[in-house]
XYZ file of C-alpha atoms in Angstrom:
734
model
C -1.962 14.830 -70.737
C 0.191 12.291 -68.914
C -0.117 11.955 -65.135
C 2.911 10.826 -63.054
C 2.079 8.785 -59.927
C 4.853 8.965 -57.337
C 3.411 6.630 -54.693
C 0.806 4.009 -53.918
C -1.335 6.716 -52.293
C -1.363 8.639 -55.602
C -2.531 5.523 -57.438
C -5.292 4.878 -54.912
C -6.456 8.483 -55.227
C -7.105 8.093 -58.952
C -8.834 4.708 -58.759
C -12.641 4.703 -59.114
C -14.461 4.867 -55.783
C -16.003 1.449 -56.359
C -12.708 -0.306 -57.135
C -10.991 -2.583 -54.650
C -7.320 -1.492 -54.678
C -4.611 -4.122 -55.158
C -3.692 -5.877 -51.864
C 0.062 -5.178 -52.273
C -0.636 -1.438 -52.528
C -3.008 -1.423 -49.567
C -0.757 -3.236 -47.076
C 2.167 -0.853 -47.700
C 0.120 2.343 -47.710
C 1.559 5.064 -45.393
C -1.763 5.397 -43.568
C -1.675 1.718 -42.572
C 1.922 2.142 -41.417
C 0.823 5.136 -39.301
C -1.988 3.029 -37.829
C 0.544 0.595 -36.354
C 2.159 3.504 -34.456
C -1.081 5.119 -33.299
C -1.518 5.610 -29.515
C -4.399 8.054 -29.306
C -7.965 8.119 -30.591
C -7.526 11.671 -31.972
C -4.580 10.533 -34.080
C -6.624 7.525 -35.170
C -9.430 9.762 -36.441
C -6.909 11.659 -38.583
C -5.672 8.363 -40.029
C -9.270 7.280 -40.664
C -9.884 10.456 -42.667
C -6.837 9.567 -44.799
C -8.301 6.112 -45.382
C -11.452 7.755 -46.762
C -9.507 10.326 -48.791
C -7.442 7.670 -50.563
C -10.267 5.145 -51.002
C -8.929 2.612 -48.512
C -12.346 2.434 -46.846
C -13.539 0.420 -49.869
C -11.355 -2.575 -48.932
C -12.349 -5.237 -46.396
C -8.662 -5.633 -45.438
C -8.203 -1.952 -44.584
C -11.529 -1.796 -42.757
C -10.609 -4.843 -40.692
C -7.381 -3.050 -39.647
C -9.373 0.033 -38.623
C -11.783 -2.109 -36.637
C -8.953 -4.075 -35.039
C -7.425 -0.864 -33.670
C -10.737 0.585 -32.469
C -12.182 -2.592 -30.963
C -9.087 -4.345 -29.583
C -6.345 -1.765 -28.973
C -6.210 -0.127 -25.510
C -6.021 3.223 -27.335
C -9.208 2.590 -29.340
C -12.917 3.178 -28.816
C -15.552 0.461 -29.055
C -18.196 3.095 -29.780
C -16.185 4.383 -32.755
C -15.631 0.788 -33.885
C -19.401 0.260 -33.912
C -19.869 3.335 -36.111
C -17.307 1.986 -38.603
C -18.985 -1.429 -38.536
C -22.388 0.168 -39.297
C -20.883 1.819 -42.403
C -19.864 -1.542 -43.922
C -22.418 -2.870 -46.408
C -21.603 -6.575 -46.281
C -19.423 -7.402 -43.259
C -17.458 -10.643 -43.634
C -16.227 -13.183 -41.074
C -13.115 -11.164 -40.224
C -15.130 -8.014 -39.501
C -17.673 -9.828 -37.316
C -14.976 -11.755 -35.458
C -13.073 -8.519 -34.773
C -16.175 -6.886 -33.257
C -16.977 -9.993 -31.196
C -13.395 -10.066 -29.894
C -13.428 -6.352 -29.041
C -16.692 -6.684 -27.111
C -15.405 -9.734 -25.226
C -12.477 -7.633 -23.970
C -14.689 -4.686 -22.980
C -16.935 -3.901 -20.031
C -19.921 -4.924 -22.172
C -19.305 -8.602 -23.049
C -23.016 -9.132 -23.794
C -22.517 -7.045 -26.967
C -20.480 -9.947 -28.365
C -23.673 -12.004 -28.373
C -25.463 -9.219 -30.275
C -22.884 -9.377 -33.076
C -22.848 -13.182 -32.947
C -26.630 -13.465 -33.431
C -26.531 -10.874 -36.248
C -23.807 -12.906 -37.896
C -26.041 -15.994 -37.807
C -29.069 -13.987 -39.000
C -27.220 -12.808 -42.123
C -26.176 -16.352 -42.973
C -22.518 -16.232 -41.977
C -21.349 -19.472 -40.375
C -19.170 -18.976 -37.237
C -15.709 -20.500 -37.355
C -12.917 -21.468 -34.959
C -12.011 -17.763 -34.493
C -15.576 -16.833 -33.521
C -16.349 -19.217 -30.665
C -13.371 -18.624 -28.319
C -14.369 -14.955 -27.953
C -18.125 -15.646 -27.773
C -17.427 -18.191 -25.012
C -15.105 -15.709 -23.284
C -18.013 -13.251 -23.197
C -20.307 -15.966 -21.819
C -17.763 -16.541 -19.033
C -18.372 -12.955 -17.855
C -22.174 -13.246 -17.754
C -24.034 -13.946 -14.506
C -25.014 -17.552 -15.315
C -23.829 -20.344 -17.577
C -27.199 -20.648 -19.394
C -26.131 -18.653 -22.471
C -22.798 -20.435 -22.508
C -24.590 -23.792 -22.639
C -26.562 -22.616 -25.672
C -23.355 -21.534 -27.401
C -21.862 -24.930 -26.464
C -24.744 -26.485 -28.429
C -23.904 -24.283 -31.422
C -20.323 -25.560 -31.301
C -21.647 -29.098 -31.881
C -24.076 -27.879 -34.552
C -21.239 -26.338 -36.576
C -18.901 -29.275 -36.000
C -16.178 -27.391 -34.100
C -16.147 -29.436 -30.893
C -12.764 -30.919 -31.834
C -11.031 -27.576 -32.361
C -8.480 -27.319 -29.562
C -9.040 -23.617 -28.805
C -12.846 -23.854 -28.966
C -12.693 -26.913 -26.707
C -10.516 -25.182 -24.111
C -12.779 -22.100 -24.226
C -15.793 -24.285 -23.332
C -13.907 -25.740 -20.361
C -12.862 -22.277 -19.238
C -16.428 -20.940 -19.574
C -17.862 -23.666 -17.302
C -14.995 -23.319 -14.840
C -15.415 -19.538 -14.589
C -19.060 -20.094 -13.620
C -18.035 -22.575 -10.944
C -19.490 -25.510 -12.929
C -16.334 -27.572 -12.430
C -18.160 -30.898 -12.891
C -19.406 -29.749 -16.313
C -15.904 -28.515 -17.178
C -14.462 -31.902 -16.230
C -17.123 -33.745 -18.269
C -16.240 -31.709 -21.374
C -12.574 -32.468 -20.761
C -13.104 -36.225 -20.253
C -15.726 -36.872 -22.974
C -13.863 -35.154 -25.761
C -10.851 -37.407 -25.471
C -8.626 -34.341 -25.782
C -5.453 -34.632 -23.720
C -3.613 -31.668 -25.178
C -1.836 -29.076 -23.069
C -4.354 -26.318 -23.936
C -7.338 -28.309 -22.617
C -5.421 -29.397 -19.528
C -4.463 -25.781 -18.834
C -8.049 -24.552 -19.185
C -9.237 -27.073 -16.585
C -6.299 -26.343 -14.280
C -7.125 -22.619 -14.444
C -10.740 -23.484 -13.609
C -9.761 -25.454 -10.529
C -7.422 -22.651 -9.448
C -10.110 -19.954 -9.838
C -12.531 -22.156 -7.897
C -10.070 -22.471 -5.022
C -9.231 -26.150 -5.666
C -5.496 -25.633 -6.009
C -4.497 -29.085 -4.757
C -6.845 -30.689 -7.291
C -5.341 -28.429 -9.964
C -1.868 -29.643 -8.961
C -2.930 -33.290 -9.386
C -4.141 -32.496 -12.897
C -1.022 -30.446 -13.613
C 1.159 -33.470 -12.865
C -0.691 -35.376 -15.634
C -0.099 -32.748 -18.324
C 1.928 -34.055 -21.285
C 4.600 -31.681 -22.590
C 3.624 -28.770 -20.337
C 3.966 -25.363 -21.928
C 4.579 -22.065 -20.173
C 0.828 -21.339 -19.965
C 0.150 -24.465 -17.888
C 3.072 -23.611 -15.576
C 1.671 -20.089 -15.240
C -1.762 -21.395 -14.262
C -0.278 -23.294 -11.305
C 2.298 -20.693 -10.230
C -0.272 -17.858 -10.282
C -2.775 -20.128 -8.511
C -0.402 -20.700 -5.601
C 0.487 -16.994 -5.491
C -3.169 -15.861 -5.523
C -4.127 -17.918 -2.454
C -1.038 -16.914 -0.487
C 0.977 -20.134 -0.910
C 3.926 -18.124 -2.114
C 6.677 -20.571 -1.182
C 5.000 -23.301 -3.244
C 4.747 -20.858 -6.162
C 8.516 -20.247 -5.938
C 9.265 -23.974 -5.594
C 7.272 -24.643 -8.761
C 9.141 -21.850 -10.535
C 12.464 -23.452 -9.561
C 11.197 -26.738 -11.018
C 10.213 -24.902 -14.207
C 13.718 -23.440 -14.456
C 15.302 -26.882 -13.988
C 13.231 -28.118 -16.918
C 14.643 -25.215 -18.983
C 11.233 -23.732 -19.794
C 11.571 -20.021 -20.394
C 9.187 -17.862 -18.363
C 6.992 -15.242 -19.979
C 5.691 -11.952 -18.589
C 2.825 -13.676 -16.764
C 5.243 -16.080 -15.037
C 7.584 -13.305 -13.967
C 4.782 -11.152 -12.546
C 3.515 -14.050 -10.396
C 7.043 -14.917 -9.243
C 7.912 -11.319 -8.357
C 4.683 -11.073 -6.350
C 5.605 -14.259 -4.467
C 9.127 -12.907 -3.820
C 7.652 -9.686 -2.425
C 5.566 -11.658 0.077
C 8.299 -14.079 1.151
C 11.329 -11.809 1.059
C 12.793 -14.055 -1.650
C 15.242 -11.475 -2.902
C 17.657 -14.081 -4.380
C 14.983 -15.366 -6.767
C 14.047 -11.740 -7.412
C 17.666 -10.997 -8.379
C 17.606 -13.908 -10.842
C 14.362 -12.593 -12.368
C 15.868 -9.106 -12.660
C 18.935 -10.485 -14.444
C 16.768 -12.609 -16.776
C 14.615 -9.604 -17.645
C 17.729 -7.588 -18.526
C 19.307 -10.368 -20.582
C 16.135 -10.879 -22.595
C 15.490 -7.219 -23.348
C 12.358 -6.955 -21.195
C 13.638 -4.096 -19.035
C 11.497 -1.667 -21.038
C 8.358 -3.569 -20.013
C 6.752 -1.115 -17.586
C 4.585 -3.765 -15.934
C 7.606 -5.939 -15.133
C 9.705 -3.033 -13.864
C 6.818 -1.948 -11.614
C 6.645 -5.476 -10.188
C 10.423 -5.437 -9.577
C 10.219 -2.078 -7.789
C 7.430 -3.439 -5.585
C 9.379 -6.633 -4.865
C 12.645 -4.896 -3.917
C 10.819 -2.312 -1.792
C 8.902 -4.972 0.161
C 12.083 -7.009 0.591
C 13.709 -3.953 2.166
C 16.137 -3.031 -0.634
C 14.839 0.459 -1.336
C 18.132 1.452 -2.983
C 17.627 -0.976 -5.876
C 13.907 -0.147 -6.017
C 14.661 3.567 -6.367
C 17.379 2.914 -8.966
C 14.913 0.954 -11.104
C 12.335 3.714 -10.669
C 14.740 6.535 -11.581
C 15.974 4.676 -14.677
C 12.486 4.077 -16.106
C 12.061 5.943 -19.411
C 8.258 5.833 -19.212
C 6.629 5.709 -15.797
C 2.914 5.077 -15.476
C 0.737 5.775 -12.433
C 1.457 2.282 -11.059
C 5.205 3.093 -11.101
C 4.676 6.103 -8.847
C 2.293 4.156 -6.601
C 4.655 1.231 -5.987
C 7.574 3.571 -5.212
C 5.512 5.676 -2.788
C 3.994 2.512 -1.302
C 7.448 0.960 -0.919
C 8.749 3.898 1.086
C 5.608 3.930 3.235
C 5.826 0.148 3.776
C 9.392 0.550 5.075
C 8.483 3.611 7.206
C 10.610 5.982 5.083
C 7.875 8.586 5.103
C 9.968 11.598 4.092
C 11.047 9.822 0.925
C 7.435 8.860 0.232
C 6.449 12.540 0.393
C 9.400 13.509 -1.822
C 8.296 11.072 -4.554
C 4.686 12.241 -4.220
C 5.764 15.870 -4.713
C 7.754 14.876 -7.813
C 4.663 13.133 -9.101
C 2.630 16.318 -8.606
C 5.267 18.407 -10.380
C 5.032 16.026 -13.357
C 1.299 16.744 -13.517
C 0.296 13.127 -12.846
C -3.081 12.812 -11.115
C -3.064 10.520 -8.075
C -5.688 7.808 -7.760
C -7.151 6.137 -4.669
C -4.145 3.769 -4.398
C -1.730 6.735 -4.378
C -3.713 8.432 -1.654
C -4.009 5.307 0.497
C -0.202 5.056 0.328
C 0.596 8.714 0.996
C -1.932 9.391 3.788
C -0.046 7.143 6.290
C 3.155 9.042 5.438
C 1.402 12.337 6.271
C 0.049 10.781 9.465
C 3.413 9.521 10.697
C 5.293 12.731 9.876
C 2.576 15.041 11.133
C 2.339 16.638 7.666
C -1.033 18.255 8.328
C -0.962 20.786 5.464
C -0.418 18.078 2.862
C -3.021 15.945 4.613
C -5.536 18.779 4.288
C -4.772 19.087 0.564
C -5.410 15.353 0.156
C -8.666 15.730 2.090
C -9.886 18.392 -0.353
C -8.751 16.266 -3.295
C -10.690 13.238 -2.000
C -13.855 15.264 -1.424
C -13.653 16.492 -5.006
C -12.695 13.237 -6.730
C -13.814 10.350 -4.493
C -16.902 11.503 -2.561
C -18.465 8.022 -2.675
C -15.370 5.852 -2.366
C -16.531 2.291 -1.483
C -16.230 1.059 2.113
C -15.053 4.459 3.301
C -11.405 3.305 3.245
C -10.086 6.733 2.267
C -12.254 8.454 4.859
C -11.023 6.089 7.573
C -7.444 6.858 6.526
C -8.221 10.574 6.841
C -9.648 10.060 10.335
C -6.419 8.321 11.304
C -4.291 10.998 9.598
C -5.981 13.944 11.345
C -5.781 12.153 14.685
C -2.056 11.427 14.262
C -1.390 14.977 13.022
C -2.872 16.373 16.228
C -6.231 17.628 14.945
C -8.609 15.268 16.713
C -11.523 17.669 16.159
C -11.173 17.348 12.360
C -10.892 13.559 12.722
C -14.148 13.460 14.684
C -15.900 15.728 12.172
C -14.996 13.420 9.263
C -16.035 10.384 11.289
C -19.427 11.906 12.136
C -20.034 12.785 8.459
C -19.311 9.261 7.208
C -22.527 7.750 5.835
C -21.302 4.186 6.253
C -19.010 3.445 9.183
C -16.932 0.283 9.347
C -15.274 -1.376 12.325
C -11.989 0.054 11.019
C -13.373 3.608 11.171
C -14.637 3.108 14.756
C -11.228 1.706 15.718
C -9.427 4.672 14.132
C -11.590 7.101 16.096
C -11.236 5.272 19.424
C -7.458 4.939 19.004
C -7.215 8.619 18.007
C -9.093 9.768 21.095
C -6.908 7.491 23.237
C -3.703 9.025 21.787
C -4.970 12.493 22.659
C -5.801 11.521 26.230
C -9.589 11.769 25.755
C -10.174 8.531 27.654
C -13.795 9.073 28.687
C -14.778 10.058 25.145
C -12.983 7.005 23.727
C -14.922 4.775 26.126
C -18.186 6.502 25.120
C -17.404 5.795 21.464
C -16.810 2.144 22.394
C -20.301 1.987 23.900
C -21.868 3.703 20.864
C -20.092 1.279 18.551
C -21.556 -1.687 20.449
C -25.053 -0.123 20.242
C -24.634 0.198 16.466
C -24.166 -3.571 16.319
C -20.400 -3.686 15.739
C -18.499 -6.433 17.515
C -15.173 -5.114 18.863
C -11.997 -6.870 17.740
C -8.470 -7.033 19.144
C -7.638 -3.575 17.741
C -10.676 -2.039 19.464
C -9.551 -3.320 22.844
C -6.007 -2.052 22.299
C -7.610 1.375 21.765
C -9.734 1.415 24.933
C -6.971 -0.092 27.087
C -4.552 2.557 25.777
C -7.113 5.237 26.679
C -7.305 3.888 30.231
C -3.505 3.719 30.436
C -2.993 7.343 29.374
C -5.555 8.579 31.877
C -4.596 6.285 34.771
C -8.057 4.655 34.837
C -6.958 1.426 36.507
C -10.371 0.010 37.458
C -11.849 0.706 34.030
C -8.784 -0.893 32.409
C -9.243 -4.022 34.516
C -12.911 -4.082 33.518
C -12.218 -3.856 29.777
C -9.517 -6.531 29.994
C -11.952 -8.908 31.704
C -14.701 -7.974 29.218
C -12.428 -8.915 26.324
C -11.472 -12.268 27.856
C -14.758 -13.413 29.395
C -17.529 -11.762 27.334
C -15.889 -11.751 23.898
C -13.774 -14.908 24.386
C -10.639 -13.249 23.002
C -7.192 -14.461 23.937
C -5.135 -11.415 24.963
C -2.209 -10.665 22.664
C 1.083 -8.989 23.571
C -0.347 -5.520 22.910
C -3.237 -6.096 25.340
C -0.920 -7.400 28.043
C 1.432 -4.501 27.309
C -1.345 -1.937 27.868
C -2.459 -3.534 31.130
C 1.053 -3.921 32.539
C 1.907 -0.332 31.579
C -1.334 0.880 33.214
C -0.651 -1.042 36.427
C 3.030 -0.064 36.504
C 2.361 3.662 36.033
C -0.184 3.552 38.865
C 2.276 1.779 41.177
C 0.573 -1.663 41.163
C 3.816 -3.456 40.360
C 2.959 -6.640 42.292
C -0.253 -7.002 40.250
C 1.670 -6.256 37.047
C 4.207 -9.004 37.814
C 1.395 -11.432 38.682
C -0.186 -10.743 35.285
C 3.163 -11.411 33.573
C 3.378 -14.779 35.363
C -0.135 -15.693 34.124
C 0.596 -14.768 30.486
C 0.261 -17.650 28.031
C 2.778 -16.001 25.707
C 6.306 -14.852 26.419
C 6.508 -11.156 27.391
C 8.395 -8.980 24.931
C 10.807 -6.101 25.398
C 7.998 -3.519 25.568
C 6.454 -5.267 28.595
C 9.742 -5.508 30.499
C 10.444 -1.912 29.471
C 7.172 -0.839 31.131
C 8.183 -2.609 34.342
C 11.627 -0.997 34.254
C 10.143 2.485 33.672
C 7.767 1.984 36.602
C 10.719 0.900 38.774
C 12.545 4.096 37.750
C 9.529 6.233 38.700
C 9.001 4.494 42.055
C 12.750 3.916 42.752
C 12.490 0.100 43.111
C 15.984 -1.254 42.471
C 15.632 -5.025 42.967
C 12.751 -5.423 40.503
C 14.527 -3.024 38.119
C 17.552 -5.364 38.095
C 15.294 -8.344 37.312
C 13.441 -6.499 34.509
C 16.760 -5.252 33.105
C 18.134 -8.788 32.992
C 15.088 -9.882 30.953
C 15.498 -6.891 28.642
C 19.221 -7.593 28.154
C 18.303 -11.123 26.989
C 15.645 -9.898 24.552
C 17.345 -6.728 23.311
C 21.084 -7.072 24.027
C 22.031 -4.114 21.806
C 19.471 -1.639 23.147
C 21.226 0.743 25.546
C 18.000 2.224 26.954
C 17.632 -0.383 29.714
C 21.309 -0.068 30.654
C 21.003 3.715 30.974
C 17.876 3.538 33.178
C 19.520 0.930 35.410
C 22.715 2.991 35.594
C 20.747 6.068 36.671
C 18.929 4.028 39.333
C 22.272 2.765 40.647
C 23.453 6.370 40.765
C 20.308 7.377 42.678
C 21.199 4.764 45.312
C 24.893 5.819 45.121
C 26.051 2.405 43.870
C 28.945 3.900 41.899
C 30.731 0.617 41.180
C 27.599 -0.667 39.452
C 27.290 2.605 37.535
C 30.864 2.178 36.270
C 30.231 -1.493 35.388
C 27.151 -0.640 33.284
C 28.927 2.278 31.578
C 31.915 0.061 30.709
C 29.589 -2.585 29.314
C 27.847 -0.014 27.084
C 31.193 1.271 25.785
C 32.680 -2.206 25.255
C 29.654 -3.396 23.280
C 29.602 -0.195 21.214
C 25.933 0.413 21.974
C 24.416 3.700 20.917
C 21.160 5.181 22.047
C 18.546 5.775 19.346
C 18.938 9.467 18.541
C 15.937 11.610 19.383
C 14.476 13.346 16.348
C 11.613 15.804 16.007
C 9.855 16.928 12.851
C 7.762 20.021 12.213
C 5.786 20.939 9.085
C 6.149 24.507 7.819
C 4.376 25.626 4.627
C 3.819 22.057 3.484
C 7.435 20.923 3.996
C 8.546 18.639 6.836
C 11.752 19.686 8.633
C 13.472 17.136 10.878
C 15.892 17.967 13.704
C 18.231 15.898 15.888
C 19.690 16.912 19.248
C 22.057 19.894 18.806
C 21.266 19.789 15.073
C 23.111 22.448 13.047
C 22.575 21.109 9.529
C 19.528 23.205 8.700
C 20.108 26.121 6.277
C 18.707 28.508 8.904
C 20.750 27.036 11.745
C 22.184 30.411 12.917
C 18.724 32.009 13.190
C 17.324 28.888 14.917
C 19.978 28.931 17.630
C 19.582 32.651 18.177
C 15.864 31.970 18.732
C 16.756 29.041 21.015
C 18.933 31.348 23.129
C 16.005 33.772 23.373
C 13.693 30.916 24.425
C 16.134 29.789 27.144
C 16.599 33.366 28.345
C 12.845 33.812 28.752
C 12.472 30.376 30.387
C 15.126 31.248 32.948
C 13.453 34.600 33.596
C 10.156 32.759 34.176
C 11.829 30.574 36.807
C 12.365 27.374 34.792
C 15.182 25.148 36.067
C 16.543 22.287 33.979
C 15.976 18.843 35.515
C 19.168 16.913 34.794
C 18.147 13.761 36.677
C 17.481 11.769 33.498
C 20.801 12.675 31.845
C 23.653 10.193 32.176
C 25.143 10.581 35.670
C 28.823 10.713 34.806
C 28.330 13.604 32.397
C 29.531 17.022 33.552
C 26.638 19.049 35.060
C 27.261 21.984 32.735
C 27.252 19.620 29.754
C 23.968 18.127 30.984
C 22.426 21.595 30.902
C 23.696 22.186 27.358
C 22.378 18.856 26.103
C 18.931 19.501 27.574
C 18.742 22.974 26.039
C 19.368 21.526 22.575
C 16.991 18.539 22.619
C 15.427 17.998 19.212
C 11.926 19.122 20.268
C 13.266 22.442 21.549
C 15.201 23.003 18.299
C 12.026 22.225 16.290
C 9.937 24.576 18.453
C 12.525 27.344 18.001
C 12.314 26.891 14.223
C 8.512 26.980 14.434
C 8.550 30.220 16.437
C 10.994 31.688 13.939
C 9.047 30.638 10.824
C 5.383 31.264 11.665
C 3.203 34.220 12.543
C 2.338 35.034 16.149
C -0.537 32.903 17.413
C 0.023 30.057 14.917
C -0.329 26.585 16.448
C 2.911 24.597 16.311
C 2.703 20.844 15.672
C 5.730 18.635 16.301
C 6.336 14.880 16.141
C 9.048 13.167 18.208
C 10.241 9.587 17.703
C 10.885 9.002 21.444
C 9.032 9.683 24.678
C 9.249 13.364 25.598
C 11.552 13.878 28.601
C 10.397 15.531 31.826
C 12.597 18.588 31.274
C 11.286 19.297 27.757
C 7.726 18.675 28.945
C 7.962 21.298 31.684
C 9.841 23.706 29.374
C 7.229 23.366 26.600
C 4.425 24.158 29.039
C 6.131 27.433 29.894
C 6.968 28.204 26.237
C 3.262 27.908 25.331
C 2.487 30.562 27.968
C 5.464 32.877 27.345
C 4.982 33.008 23.560
C 1.179 32.638 23.640
C 1.267 29.610 21.355
C -0.603 26.326 21.392
C 1.935 23.539 20.855
C 0.696 20.089 19.871
C 3.389 17.448 20.407
C 3.195 13.774 19.503
C 5.758 11.515 21.099
C 6.218 7.756 20.792
C 2.971 6.881 22.531
C 0.613 9.868 22.827
C -0.234 13.521 22.221
C 0.455 16.489 24.473
C -1.540 19.685 23.903
C 0.379 22.535 25.543
C -1.549 25.746 26.092
C -1.376 28.630 28.575
C 1.311 26.881 30.623
C -0.408 23.519 31.069
C -0.605 20.190 29.222
C -3.610 18.063 28.329
C -1.915 14.986 29.855
C -2.100 16.610 33.303
C 1.564 15.579 33.731
C 0.591 11.881 33.595
C 2.449 10.264 30.692
């Protein structure tokens, strides 16, 4: 009976099991074609079963393709590759070299040496494809001893003049820090090819000798893109980003096309220097050369544009990506966090969750600050649970320190302290987070006690620590203790005070009325005072009604921040207090002529995991009608309780009735009304305001906490206020 064979697979099926199928039939077999498209180990196992079914497993060529996928492909499995290798009766050079290469790329490079020694034992002589990967594995071992032995084998088998083997020897010595040995190999061989030069340059770069690498780079004949990459990445890795970009410009002038490695280093340098023009060129080049589907490059572009402040382009690139990986989500979230666009960071994180993508530690370290700055406590709690489940032993406690900071900034200082106390290994950063958190909440004495405990534990305080304790003293009015810590920092720890330290001290002295001492400290400063320092003096002048010094501080502020209307408004109100109406009119005209606008006050509140943000008199919220009905009820009850609006801080030439209306619709009151409307009785309300809470809202919120029997935790620009039963934790000192 005649049999009709319709394909090469049919022919292979009817060949004897011991036959080696014709090469032309094997290379075009459908199973081999499927192997080139495989992206999952389960799919690979199905293909492997087809290889066995059709007799392909009897050919060294087909087996080498199976091994190549398993050992080298990112979708493979080295363990499975080993099982295939063990099934081969007489492995040849190709099979051994594939296994050696796979092991060199894995987390177990020493296995390469196992296959190499077996290869020698069975009488197979290593070739120029064997040694580069054996030497690569030696580079990842603890010492260079094994590498030196392999170097001897290179001479034994007469391969010392092979360019790739030679460069691998140089790289192996360089990776172990044996730069003298690497240089000897380079000099003695007589090789002056670009590959050997590049290997030595990379060695100098990895050893931190970038200037020496540059000298060698200038000697390279006919530099290729790899040698340029070695220098550009070297500069980028040690933070000499401008030199990396200069070298890239030189490379472009020489008309050498960059590759992926070049572009990644250049984009990183652009991100650090704000070099958006070079970044634009790279983006255009990527598009023109069809690399815009390269996920790694697009991720680097998103990161670059985000860090350069162009979040619009970054988001466009992100939204247009056909295949996002975890890094894509991380750089977009990190970009928003870096630029303080925390709401957008949370929005992207929620989209990521909806897509079912699991966050990693990088995601969490990017999203926790967003939760902290928005007061998104519910989401922060979810992240806390996720970390406990997935990263209980995260190294250095970085995630735990971030959680301490997040809970403190979200108003739950008790939870922050609990996490801190449960940390097995505390770092200086974790102590600083706890001290700063206690300071923000007005727990000055406790913050100072933590400072003492930290010193007993052997931690040396840094500049951030002293900002924390000085802030604690400032918020509690502890002038003598503040003076003591400032002197301790300067005289005992030999630290030069920075602007933040001076700012804390001057604010502390100004609030307490020691304005002469504050001005004396400004005169002694070795650095120029900034706007925050003169703002503290001006605020103190407003509180103590000191006009002459207020005029001087205002003049300094006008020079430093000419477009900030805050100083003009304070000075105008002081002039009004002293009935200097011509000066009031002059300041008001100046504000109008310059087109200055006050930073709008905004307050956010988290309800059921979503952050809602309100501006003064905000009516954009979907529940605006219900909110303002609740606000009317709040004002009615406040009036019944005897609350009178203090209009002294509202612009003086505004109609008195309008002043009252503006105060009643301040953003924090709108947010509180929404909180009362949206939560059950007794639920704690937590709000975050971008500016300092005004005196009127402060007194109103105290009464609201009593009238509605709610605890209200409010974070303003500099501290926390815990309102409960008609009083505030700040004791009206803020």
